[in-house]
Amino acid sequence: MTEHDHSPAVTILDDAAAASEEAARVIAATLRDRPDAVLGLATGGTMVPVYASLARMIAAGGIALARARSFNLDEYVGLPPDHPQSYRHFMNTHFATPTGMDPARMDLPSGIAPDPQAEAARYEAALASGGPVDLQLLGLGGNGHIGFNEPGSSAESRTRVVTLDPRTVKDNARFFGPGEEVPARAITMGIASILAARRILLVATGPGKAAAVRAMLRGPVGPDCPASFLRRHLAVTVILDRAAAADLTP
Ligand code: F6R
């Protein structure tokens, strides 16, 4: 990481399906080069087709996750691993089951640790001893967040307990049933924890991400758009569909 502003490599594809396939190819190439890779993984709607494409590539042969390990970005505070909206449950359903990865090789913050601050510290220490992450996969919040680093997050932030932005609670309510409350707090890797990865791959699709994509790539680097801090990293690839790239006028 440096203080300079680097331009991420940006690939724009026709639609979310093509963007997801391209992202899966990047993950597959990492595993081919380094079968014992440490992957940084994300949850959310954007990742569902990415993981489905990766599972198809694994089923086709030539790459495997048997020797890989992973760390996820975040988890809701208060949700047990078997809660359908917990990120552990998401990862079991959308990643471990279709790809055959052993869930014991996948680390996530625990949502039910009695002391969430201590759990955040445990997770940061696990990242430091198990890392560096070879490839960190990221989605993008409509408000410019990465992980659950909401606007206002500092470049030096590490894994910690955060309160979710009202916009994030609203955006994520679609995954919860009617009357079911979106947790207000989460444990998230910090900006500095994310930027410690050797390589970063951000995927954003759909019109709801266009303004955040523009702020990330063209706006000032700073806490108003946490994803803009990615421009301090030397090896960032951004994969977009046309809808998410719509505000990037040449
Ligand atoms: C998920 C995460 C979030 C999401 C972002 C986009 O682990 O950390 O930053 O990547 O909120 O979510 P979707 O893909 O649902 O639009």
PDB file of C-alpha atoms and ligand atoms in Angstrom:
ATOM      1  CA  MET A   1       0.000   0.000   0.000  1.00  0.00           C
ATOM      2  CA  THR A   2       1.234   3.513  -0.779  1.00  0.00           C
ATOM      3  CA  GLU A   3      -0.178   7.004  -0.427  1.00  0.00           C
ATOM      4  CA  HIS A   4      -0.307   7.383  -4.227  1.00  0.00           C
ATOM      5  CA  ASP A   5      -3.413   7.087  -6.339  1.00  0.00           C
ATOM      6  CA  HIS A   6      -3.199   4.003  -8.541  1.00  0.00           C
ATOM      7  CA  SER A   7      -5.664   3.205 -11.255  1.00  0.00           C
ATOM      8  CA  PRO A   8      -7.272  -0.186 -10.770  1.00  0.00           C
ATOM      9  CA  ALA A   9      -7.562  -2.329 -13.903  1.00  0.00           C
ATOM     10  CA  VAL A  10     -11.224  -2.043 -14.900  1.00  0.00           C
ATOM     11  CA  THR A  11     -13.018  -4.636 -17.052  1.00  0.00           C
ATOM     12  CA  ILE A  12     -16.560  -3.864 -18.241  1.00  0.00           C
ATOM     13  CA  LEU A  13     -18.694  -6.745 -19.513  1.00  0.00           C
ATOM     14  CA  ASP A  14     -22.189  -6.839 -20.968  1.00  0.00           C
ATOM     15  CA  ASP A  15     -24.108  -8.232 -18.053  1.00  0.00           C
ATOM     16  CA  ALA A  16     -23.868  -9.706 -14.567  1.00  0.00           C
ATOM     17  CA  ALA A  17     -23.524 -13.247 -15.920  1.00  0.00           C
ATOM     18  CA  ALA A  18     -20.451 -12.324 -17.978  1.00  0.00           C
ATOM     19  CA  ALA A  19     -18.950 -10.307 -15.099  1.00  0.00           C
ATOM     20  CA  SER A  20     -19.466 -13.228 -12.700  1.00  0.00           C
ATOM     21  CA  GLU A  21     -17.879 -15.694 -15.107  1.00  0.00           C
ATOM     22  CA  GLU A  22     -14.843 -13.409 -15.502  1.00  0.00           C
ATOM     23  CA  ALA A  23     -14.504 -13.032 -11.717  1.00  0.00           C
ATOM     24  CA  ALA A  24     -14.662 -16.818 -11.298  1.00  0.00           C
ATOM     25  CA  ARG A  25     -11.915 -17.156 -13.936  1.00  0.00           C
ATOM     26  CA  VAL A  26      -9.659 -14.871 -11.869  1.00  0.00           C
ATOM     27  CA  ILE A  27     -10.271 -16.975  -8.739  1.00  0.00           C
ATOM     28  CA  ALA A  28      -9.665 -20.175 -10.720  1.00  0.00           C
ATOM     29  CA  ALA A  29      -6.387 -18.795 -12.114  1.00  0.00           C
ATOM     30  CA  THR A  30      -5.245 -17.978  -8.567  1.00  0.00           C
ATOM     31  CA  LEU A  31      -5.980 -21.568  -7.485  1.00  0.00           C
ATOM     32  CA  ARG A  32      -4.183 -22.971 -10.519  1.00  0.00           C
ATOM     33  CA  ASP A  33      -1.045 -20.933  -9.704  1.00  0.00           C
ATOM     34  CA  ARG A  34      -1.266 -21.597  -6.000  1.00  0.00           C
ATOM     35  CA  PRO A  35      -3.386 -24.585  -4.893  1.00  0.00           C
ATOM     36  CA  ASP A  36      -2.770 -23.672  -1.237  1.00  0.00           C
ATOM     37  CA  ALA A  37      -3.994 -20.090  -1.808  1.00  0.00           C
ATOM     38  CA  VAL A  38      -5.520 -18.068   0.999  1.00  0.00           C
ATOM     39  CA  LEU A  39      -8.733 -16.592  -0.396  1.00  0.00           C
ATOM     40  CA  GLY A  40     -10.527 -13.588   1.052  1.00  0.00           C
ATOM     41  CA  LEU A  41     -14.245 -14.148   0.411  1.00  0.00           C
ATOM     42  CA  ALA A  42     -17.385 -12.010   0.410  1.00  0.00           C
ATOM     43  CA  THR A  43     -21.103 -12.689   0.700  1.00  0.00           C
ATOM     44  CA  GLY A  44     -24.074 -10.871  -0.875  1.00  0.00           C
ATOM     45  CA  GLY A  45     -26.156 -11.108  -4.020  1.00  0.00           C
ATOM     46  CA  THR A  46     -23.253 -10.216  -6.333  1.00  0.00           C
ATOM     47  CA  MET A  47     -21.284 -13.267  -5.205  1.00  0.00           C
ATOM     48  CA  VAL A  48     -24.017 -15.871  -5.772  1.00  0.00           C
ATOM     49  CA  PRO A  49     -23.398 -16.191  -9.552  1.00  0.00           C
ATOM     50  CA  VAL A  50     -19.615 -15.807  -9.061  1.00  0.00           C
ATOM     51  CA  TYR A  51     -19.521 -18.830  -6.752  1.00  0.00           C
ATOM     52  CA  ALA A  52     -21.874 -20.770  -9.044  1.00  0.00           C
ATOM     53  CA  SER A  53     -19.489 -20.157 -11.979  1.00  0.00           C
ATOM     54  CA  LEU A  54     -16.490 -21.177  -9.859  1.00  0.00           C
ATOM     55  CA  ALA A  55     -18.280 -24.376  -8.804  1.00  0.00           C
ATOM     56  CA  ARG A  56     -18.851 -25.230 -12.491  1.00  0.00           C
ATOM     57  CA  MET A  57     -15.150 -24.648 -13.230  1.00  0.00           C
ATOM     58  CA  ILE A  58     -14.145 -26.892 -10.329  1.00  0.00           C
ATOM     59  CA  ALA A  59     -16.575 -29.595 -11.482  1.00  0.00           C
ATOM     60  CA  ALA A  60     -15.004 -29.402 -14.954  1.00  0.00           C
ATOM     61  CA  GLY A  61     -11.658 -30.403 -13.383  1.00  0.00           C
ATOM     62  CA  GLY A  62      -8.121 -29.033 -13.168  1.00  0.00           C
ATOM     63  CA  ILE A  63      -8.592 -26.904 -10.055  1.00  0.00           C
ATOM     64  CA  ALA A  64      -9.500 -27.765  -6.491  1.00  0.00           C
ATOM     65  CA  LEU A  65      -9.989 -26.103  -3.142  1.00  0.00           C
ATOM     66  CA  ALA A  66      -8.713 -29.044  -1.076  1.00  0.00           C
ATOM     67  CA  ARG A  67      -5.528 -27.210  -0.037  1.00  0.00           C
ATOM     68  CA  ALA A  68      -6.931 -23.663  -0.044  1.00  0.00           C
ATOM     69  CA  ARG A  69      -8.090 -21.766   3.021  1.00  0.00           C
ATOM     70  CA  SER A  70     -10.362 -18.755   3.269  1.00  0.00           C
ATOM     71  CA  PHE A  71     -11.246 -15.812   5.434  1.00  0.00           C
ATOM     72  CA  ASN A  72     -14.547 -13.990   5.024  1.00  0.00           C
ATOM     73  CA  LEU A  73     -14.931 -10.260   5.323  1.00  0.00           C
ATOM     74  CA  ASP A  74     -17.700 -10.037   7.856  1.00  0.00           C
ATOM     75  CA  GLU A  75     -20.543 -11.488   9.917  1.00  0.00           C
ATOM     76  CA  TYR A  76     -23.628 -10.068  11.604  1.00  0.00           C
ATOM     77  CA  VAL A  77     -23.406  -9.764  15.384  1.00  0.00           C
ATOM     78  CA  GLY A  78     -26.129 -11.875  16.993  1.00  0.00           C
ATOM     79  CA  LEU A  79     -26.796 -14.409  14.220  1.00  0.00           C
ATOM     80  CA  PRO A  80     -25.832 -18.037  14.939  1.00  0.00           C
ATOM     81  CA  PRO A  81     -24.107 -20.039  12.153  1.00  0.00           C
ATOM     82  CA  ASP A  82     -27.301 -21.939  11.303  1.00  0.00           C
ATOM     83  CA  HIS A  83     -29.434 -18.780  10.946  1.00  0.00           C
ATOM     84  CA  PRO A  84     -30.473 -18.589   7.278  1.00  0.00           C
ATOM     85  CA  GLN A  85     -29.227 -14.968   7.004  1.00  0.00           C
ATOM     86  CA  SER A  86     -25.900 -15.492   8.765  1.00  0.00           C
ATOM     87  CA  TYR A  87     -22.894 -15.186   6.519  1.00  0.00           C
ATOM     88  CA  ARG A  88     -21.613 -18.590   7.728  1.00  0.00           C
ATOM     89  CA  HIS A  89     -24.868 -20.076   6.456  1.00  0.00           C
ATOM     90  CA  PHE A  90     -24.543 -18.154   3.155  1.00  0.00           C
ATOM     91  CA  MET A  91     -21.005 -19.477   2.693  1.00  0.00           C
ATOM     92  CA  ASN A  92     -22.013 -23.063   3.451  1.00  0.00           C
ATOM     93  CA  THR A  93     -24.894 -22.846   0.965  1.00  0.00           C
ATOM     94  CA  HIS A  94     -23.319 -20.859  -1.870  1.00  0.00           C
ATOM     95  CA  PHE A  95     -19.659 -21.809  -1.557  1.00  0.00           C
ATOM     96  CA  ALA A  96     -18.798 -24.889   0.516  1.00  0.00           C
ATOM     97  CA  THR A  97     -21.596 -27.142  -0.752  1.00  0.00           C
ATOM     98  CA  PRO A  98     -21.290 -26.413  -4.503  1.00  0.00           C
ATOM     99  CA  THR A  99     -17.462 -26.241  -4.587  1.00  0.00           C
ATOM    100  CA  GLY A 100     -16.760 -29.065  -2.116  1.00  0.00           C
ATOM    101  CA  MET A 101     -14.604 -26.844   0.114  1.00  0.00           C
ATOM    102  CA  ASP A 102     -14.306 -28.132   3.683  1.00  0.00           C
ATOM    103  CA  PRO A 103     -16.134 -25.576   5.912  1.00  0.00           C
ATOM    104  CA  ALA A 104     -13.456 -26.185   8.564  1.00  0.00           C
ATOM    105  CA  ARG A 105     -10.951 -24.479   6.226  1.00  0.00           C
ATOM    106  CA  MET A 106     -13.184 -21.384   6.000  1.00  0.00           C
ATOM    107  CA  ASP A 107     -12.836 -18.818   8.766  1.00  0.00           C
ATOM    108  CA  LEU A 108     -15.459 -16.151   9.476  1.00  0.00           C
ATOM    109  CA  PRO A 109     -15.959 -13.957  12.506  1.00  0.00           C
ATOM    110  CA  SER A 110     -18.389 -15.608  14.913  1.00  0.00           C
ATOM    111  CA  GLY A 111     -21.682 -13.755  15.267  1.00  0.00           C
ATOM    112  CA  ILE A 112     -22.403 -15.282  18.649  1.00  0.00           C
ATOM    113  CA  ALA A 113     -19.120 -14.807  20.492  1.00  0.00           C
ATOM    114  CA  PRO A 114     -19.977 -13.615  24.032  1.00  0.00           C
ATOM    115  CA  ASP A 115     -17.538 -10.722  23.606  1.00  0.00           C
ATOM    116  CA  PRO A 116     -17.750  -9.397  20.020  1.00  0.00           C
ATOM    117  CA  GLN A 117     -14.745  -7.046  20.512  1.00  0.00           C
ATOM    118  CA  ALA A 118     -12.598  -9.983  21.629  1.00  0.00           C
ATOM    119  CA  GLU A 119     -13.841 -11.984  18.631  1.00  0.00           C
ATOM    120  CA  ALA A 120     -12.815  -9.138  16.301  1.00  0.00           C
ATOM    121  CA  ALA A 121      -9.339  -9.178  17.867  1.00  0.00           C
ATOM    122  CA  ARG A 122      -9.151 -12.974  17.518  1.00  0.00           C
ATOM    123  CA  TYR A 123     -10.096 -12.682  13.839  1.00  0.00           C
ATOM    124  CA  GLU A 124      -7.527  -9.990  13.085  1.00  0.00           C
ATOM    125  CA  ALA A 125      -4.851 -12.154  14.758  1.00  0.00           C
ATOM    126  CA  ALA A 126      -5.984 -15.207  12.749  1.00  0.00           C
ATOM    127  CA  LEU A 127      -5.679 -13.147   9.547  1.00  0.00           C
ATOM    128  CA  ALA A 128      -2.214 -11.962  10.537  1.00  0.00           C
ATOM    129  CA  SER A 129      -0.959 -15.484  11.219  1.00  0.00           C
ATOM    130  CA  GLY A 130      -2.856 -17.235   8.374  1.00  0.00           C
ATOM    131  CA  GLY A 131      -2.327 -14.535   5.753  1.00  0.00           C
ATOM    132  CA  PRO A 132      -1.490 -12.669   3.731  1.00  0.00           C
ATOM    133  CA  VAL A 133      -4.593 -13.233   1.659  1.00  0.00           C
ATOM    134  CA  ASP A 134      -3.548 -14.050  -1.926  1.00  0.00           C
ATOM    135  CA  LEU A 135      -6.781 -12.855  -3.537  1.00  0.00           C
ATOM    136  CA  GLN A 136      -9.361 -10.743  -1.717  1.00  0.00           C
ATOM    137  CA  LEU A 137     -12.782 -10.768  -3.344  1.00  0.00           C
ATOM    138  CA  LEU A 138     -15.018  -7.747  -2.660  1.00  0.00           C
ATOM    139  CA  GLY A 139     -18.514  -6.629  -3.496  1.00  0.00           C
ATOM    140  CA  LEU A 140     -19.456  -2.944  -3.303  1.00  0.00           C
ATOM    141  CA  GLY A 141     -22.157  -1.351  -1.162  1.00  0.00           C
ATOM    142  CA  GLY A 142     -24.510   1.136  -2.790  1.00  0.00           C
ATOM    143  CA  ASN A 143     -23.026   3.634  -0.327  1.00  0.00           C
ATOM    144  CA  GLY A 144     -19.423   2.763  -1.264  1.00  0.00           C
ATOM    145  CA  HIS A 145     -18.751   0.319   1.572  1.00  0.00           C
ATOM    146  CA  ILE A 146     -16.379  -2.642   1.282  1.00  0.00           C
ATOM    147  CA  GLY A 147     -16.875  -5.376   3.841  1.00  0.00           C
ATOM    148  CA  PHE A 148     -18.981  -3.481   6.356  1.00  0.00           C
ATOM    149  CA  ASN A 149     -16.633  -0.499   6.347  1.00  0.00           C
ATOM    150  CA  GLU A 150     -19.295   2.154   6.074  1.00  0.00           C
ATOM    151  CA  PRO A 151     -18.684   5.789   5.049  1.00  0.00           C
ATOM    152  CA  GLY A 152     -16.512   7.390   7.727  1.00  0.00           C
ATOM    153  CA  SER A 153     -14.240   4.326   8.091  1.00  0.00           C
ATOM    154  CA  SER A 154     -10.559   5.140   8.318  1.00  0.00           C
ATOM    155  CA  ALA A 155      -7.790   3.783   6.100  1.00  0.00           C
ATOM    156  CA  GLU A 156      -6.076   2.409   9.211  1.00  0.00           C
ATOM    157  CA  SER A 157      -9.117   0.460  10.453  1.00  0.00           C
ATOM    158  CA  ARG A 158      -8.714  -3.199  11.393  1.00  0.00           C
ATOM    159  CA  THR A 159     -11.228  -5.927  12.214  1.00  0.00           C
ATOM    160  CA  ARG A 160     -13.775  -4.460  14.610  1.00  0.00           C
ATOM    161  CA  VAL A 161     -17.411  -4.241  15.648  1.00  0.00           C
ATOM    162  CA  VAL A 162     -19.343  -1.694  13.578  1.00  0.00           C
ATOM    163  CA  THR A 163     -22.852  -0.277  13.476  1.00  0.00           C
ATOM    164  CA  LEU A 164     -24.418  -0.632  10.044  1.00  0.00           C
ATOM    165  CA  ASP A 165     -25.383   2.425   8.045  1.00  0.00           C
ATOM    166  CA  PRO A 166     -29.197   2.871   7.709  1.00  0.00           C
ATOM    167  CA  ARG A 167     -28.789   2.475   3.926  1.00  0.00           C
ATOM    168  CA  THR A 168     -27.054  -0.905   4.385  1.00  0.00           C
ATOM    169  CA  VAL A 169     -29.790  -2.100   6.752  1.00  0.00           C
ATOM    170  CA  LYS A 170     -32.353  -1.070   4.110  1.00  0.00           C
ATOM    171  CA  ASP A 171     -30.389  -2.652   1.219  1.00  0.00           C
ATOM    172  CA  ASN A 172     -29.973  -5.943   3.095  1.00  0.00           C
ATOM    173  CA  ALA A 173     -33.574  -6.119   4.327  1.00  0.00           C
ATOM    174  CA  ARG A 174     -34.394  -7.873   1.018  1.00  0.00           C
ATOM    175  CA  PHE A 175     -32.619 -10.993   2.302  1.00  0.00           C
ATOM    176  CA  PHE A 176     -34.692 -11.111   5.503  1.00  0.00           C
ATOM    177  CA  GLY A 177     -38.300 -12.224   5.905  1.00  0.00           C
ATOM    178  CA  PRO A 178     -41.130  -9.776   6.602  1.00  0.00           C
ATOM    179  CA  GLY A 179     -41.013  -8.679  10.232  1.00  0.00           C
ATOM    180  CA  GLU A 180     -37.483 -10.095  10.617  1.00  0.00           C
ATOM    181  CA  GLU A 181     -35.013  -7.489  11.775  1.00  0.00           C
ATOM    182  CA  VAL A 182     -31.681  -6.887  10.023  1.00  0.00           C
ATOM    183  CA  PRO A 183     -29.001  -6.907  12.744  1.00  0.00           C
ATOM    184  CA  ALA A 184     -27.694  -3.429  13.506  1.00  0.00           C
ATOM    185  CA  ARG A 185     -24.106  -4.512  14.172  1.00  0.00           C
ATOM    186  CA  ALA A 186     -21.482  -6.600  12.431  1.00  0.00           C
ATOM    187  CA  ILE A 187     -17.865  -7.650  12.802  1.00  0.00           C
ATOM    188  CA  THR A 188     -15.919  -6.616   9.714  1.00  0.00           C
ATOM    189  CA  MET A 189     -12.351  -6.728   8.493  1.00  0.00           C
ATOM    190  CA  GLY A 190     -11.063  -3.147   8.389  1.00  0.00           C
ATOM    191  CA  ILE A 191      -9.773  -1.172   5.432  1.00  0.00           C
ATOM    192  CA  ALA A 192      -6.152  -1.823   6.449  1.00  0.00           C
ATOM    193  CA  SER A 193      -6.909  -5.544   6.919  1.00  0.00           C
ATOM    194  CA  ILE A 194      -8.366  -5.659   3.374  1.00  0.00           C
ATOM    195  CA  LEU A 195      -5.494  -3.705   1.813  1.00  0.00           C
ATOM    196  CA  ALA A 196      -2.991  -6.218   3.268  1.00  0.00           C
ATOM    197  CA  ALA A 197      -4.055  -8.728   0.573  1.00  0.00           C
ATOM    198  CA  ARG A 198      -1.599  -9.393  -2.260  1.00  0.00           C
ATOM    199  CA  ARG A 199      -4.292  -8.873  -4.877  1.00  0.00           C
ATOM    200  CA  ILE A 200      -7.855  -7.529  -4.717  1.00  0.00           C
ATOM    201  CA  LEU A 201     -10.786  -8.295  -7.030  1.00  0.00           C
ATOM    202  CA  LEU A 202     -13.906  -6.146  -6.717  1.00  0.00           C
ATOM    203  CA  VAL A 203     -17.101  -7.101  -8.548  1.00  0.00           C
ATOM    204  CA  ALA A 204     -20.056  -4.732  -8.944  1.00  0.00           C
ATOM    205  CA  THR A 205     -23.133  -5.325 -11.081  1.00  0.00           C
ATOM    206  CA  GLY A 206     -26.458  -3.588 -11.650  1.00  0.00           C
ATOM    207  CA  PRO A 207     -27.616   0.039 -11.809  1.00  0.00           C
ATOM    208  CA  GLY A 208     -27.773   0.384  -8.004  1.00  0.00           C
ATOM    209  CA  LYS A 209     -23.970   0.374  -7.906  1.00  0.00           C
ATOM    210  CA  ALA A 210     -23.285   2.966 -10.626  1.00  0.00           C
ATOM    211  CA  ALA A 211     -22.915   5.986  -8.314  1.00  0.00           C
ATOM    212  CA  ALA A 212     -20.680   4.072  -5.875  1.00  0.00           C
ATOM    213  CA  VAL A 213     -18.508   2.813  -8.756  1.00  0.00           C
ATOM    214  CA  ARG A 214     -18.038   6.369  -9.965  1.00  0.00           C
ATOM    215  CA  ALA A 215     -17.178   7.610  -6.453  1.00  0.00           C
ATOM    216  CA  MET A 216     -14.741   4.722  -5.959  1.00  0.00           C
ATOM    217  CA  LEU A 217     -12.839   5.302  -9.210  1.00  0.00           C
ATOM    218  CA  ARG A 218     -13.275   9.023  -9.931  1.00  0.00           C
ATOM    219  CA  GLY A 219     -14.053  10.721  -6.622  1.00  0.00           C
ATOM    220  CA  PRO A 220     -11.602  11.795  -3.930  1.00  0.00           C
ATOM    221  CA  VAL A 221      -9.752   9.035  -2.041  1.00  0.00           C
ATOM    222  CA  GLY A 222     -11.142   9.208   1.482  1.00  0.00           C
ATOM    223  CA  PRO A 223     -13.621   7.942   4.062  1.00  0.00           C
ATOM    224  CA  ASP A 224     -16.714   9.328   2.278  1.00  0.00           C
ATOM    225  CA  CYS A 225     -16.362   6.410  -0.130  1.00  0.00           C
ATOM    226  CA  PRO A 226     -14.441   3.646   1.695  1.00  0.00           C
ATOM    227  CA  ALA A 227     -13.937   1.713  -1.586  1.00  0.00           C
ATOM    228  CA  SER A 228     -11.863   4.657  -2.887  1.00  0.00           C
ATOM    229  CA  PHE A 229      -9.065   3.503  -0.527  1.00  0.00           C
ATOM    230  CA  LEU A 230      -8.522   0.630  -2.966  1.00  0.00           C
ATOM    231  CA  ARG A 231      -6.691   3.183  -5.132  1.00  0.00           C
ATOM    232  CA  ARG A 232      -3.852   3.032  -2.587  1.00  0.00           C
ATOM    233  CA  HIS A 233      -3.246  -0.636  -3.464  1.00  0.00           C
ATOM    234  CA  LEU A 234      -1.070  -1.638  -6.411  1.00  0.00           C
ATOM    235  CA  ALA A 235      -2.924  -4.733  -7.561  1.00  0.00           C
ATOM    236  CA  VAL A 236      -6.671  -4.127  -7.792  1.00  0.00           C
ATOM    237  CA  THR A 237      -8.917  -5.491 -10.528  1.00  0.00           C
ATOM    238  CA  VAL A 238     -12.476  -4.160 -10.859  1.00  0.00           C
ATOM    239  CA  ILE A 239     -15.011  -6.178 -12.868  1.00  0.00           C
ATOM    240  CA  LEU A 240     -18.256  -4.399 -13.762  1.00  0.00           C
ATOM    241  CA  ASP A 241     -21.259  -4.959 -15.933  1.00  0.00           C
ATOM    242  CA  ARG A 242     -22.449  -2.127 -18.190  1.00  0.00           C
ATOM    243  CA  ALA A 243     -25.148  -1.035 -15.737  1.00  0.00           C
ATOM    244  CA  ALA A 244     -22.670  -0.585 -12.862  1.00  0.00           C
ATOM    245  CA  ALA A 245     -20.247   1.231 -15.201  1.00  0.00           C
ATOM    246  CA  ALA A 246     -22.915   3.583 -16.564  1.00  0.00           C
ATOM    247  CA  ASP A 247     -21.679   6.688 -14.707  1.00  0.00           C
ATOM    248  CA  LEU A 248     -18.036   6.242 -15.769  1.00  0.00           C
ATOM    249  CA  THR A 249     -18.052   8.724 -18.627  1.00  0.00           C
ATOM    250  CA  PRO A 250     -14.713   8.638 -20.426  1.00  0.00           C
TER     251      PRO A 250
HETATM  252  C1  F6R B   1     -20.499  -8.946   2.049  1.00  0.00           C
HETATM  253  C2  F6R B   1     -19.970  -7.593   2.171  1.00  0.00           C
HETATM  254  C3  F6R B   1     -20.626  -6.423   1.517  1.00  0.00           C
HETATM  255  C4  F6R B   1     -21.240  -6.722   0.142  1.00  0.00           C
HETATM  256  C5  F6R B   1     -21.917  -5.475  -0.401  1.00  0.00           C
HETATM  257  C6  F6R B   1     -22.621  -5.750  -1.714  1.00  0.00           C
HETATM  258  O1  F6R B   1     -19.673  -9.888   2.727  1.00  0.00           O
HETATM  259  O2  F6R B   1     -19.007  -7.432   2.842  1.00  0.00           O
HETATM  260  O3  F6R B   1     -19.668  -5.393   1.398  1.00  0.00           O
HETATM  261  O4  F6R B   1     -20.242  -7.153  -0.731  1.00  0.00           O
HETATM  262  O5  F6R B   1     -22.856  -5.003   0.532  1.00  0.00           O
HETATM  263  O6  F6R B   1     -23.693  -6.617  -1.496  1.00  0.00           O
HETATM  264  P1  F6R B   1     -24.560  -7.202  -2.687  1.00  0.00           P
HETATM  265  O7  F6R B   1     -23.653  -8.062  -3.502  1.00  0.00           O
HETATM  266  O8  F6R B   1     -25.651  -7.998  -2.014  1.00  0.00           O
HETATM  267  O9  F6R B   1     -25.077  -6.041  -3.460  1.00  0.00           O
END
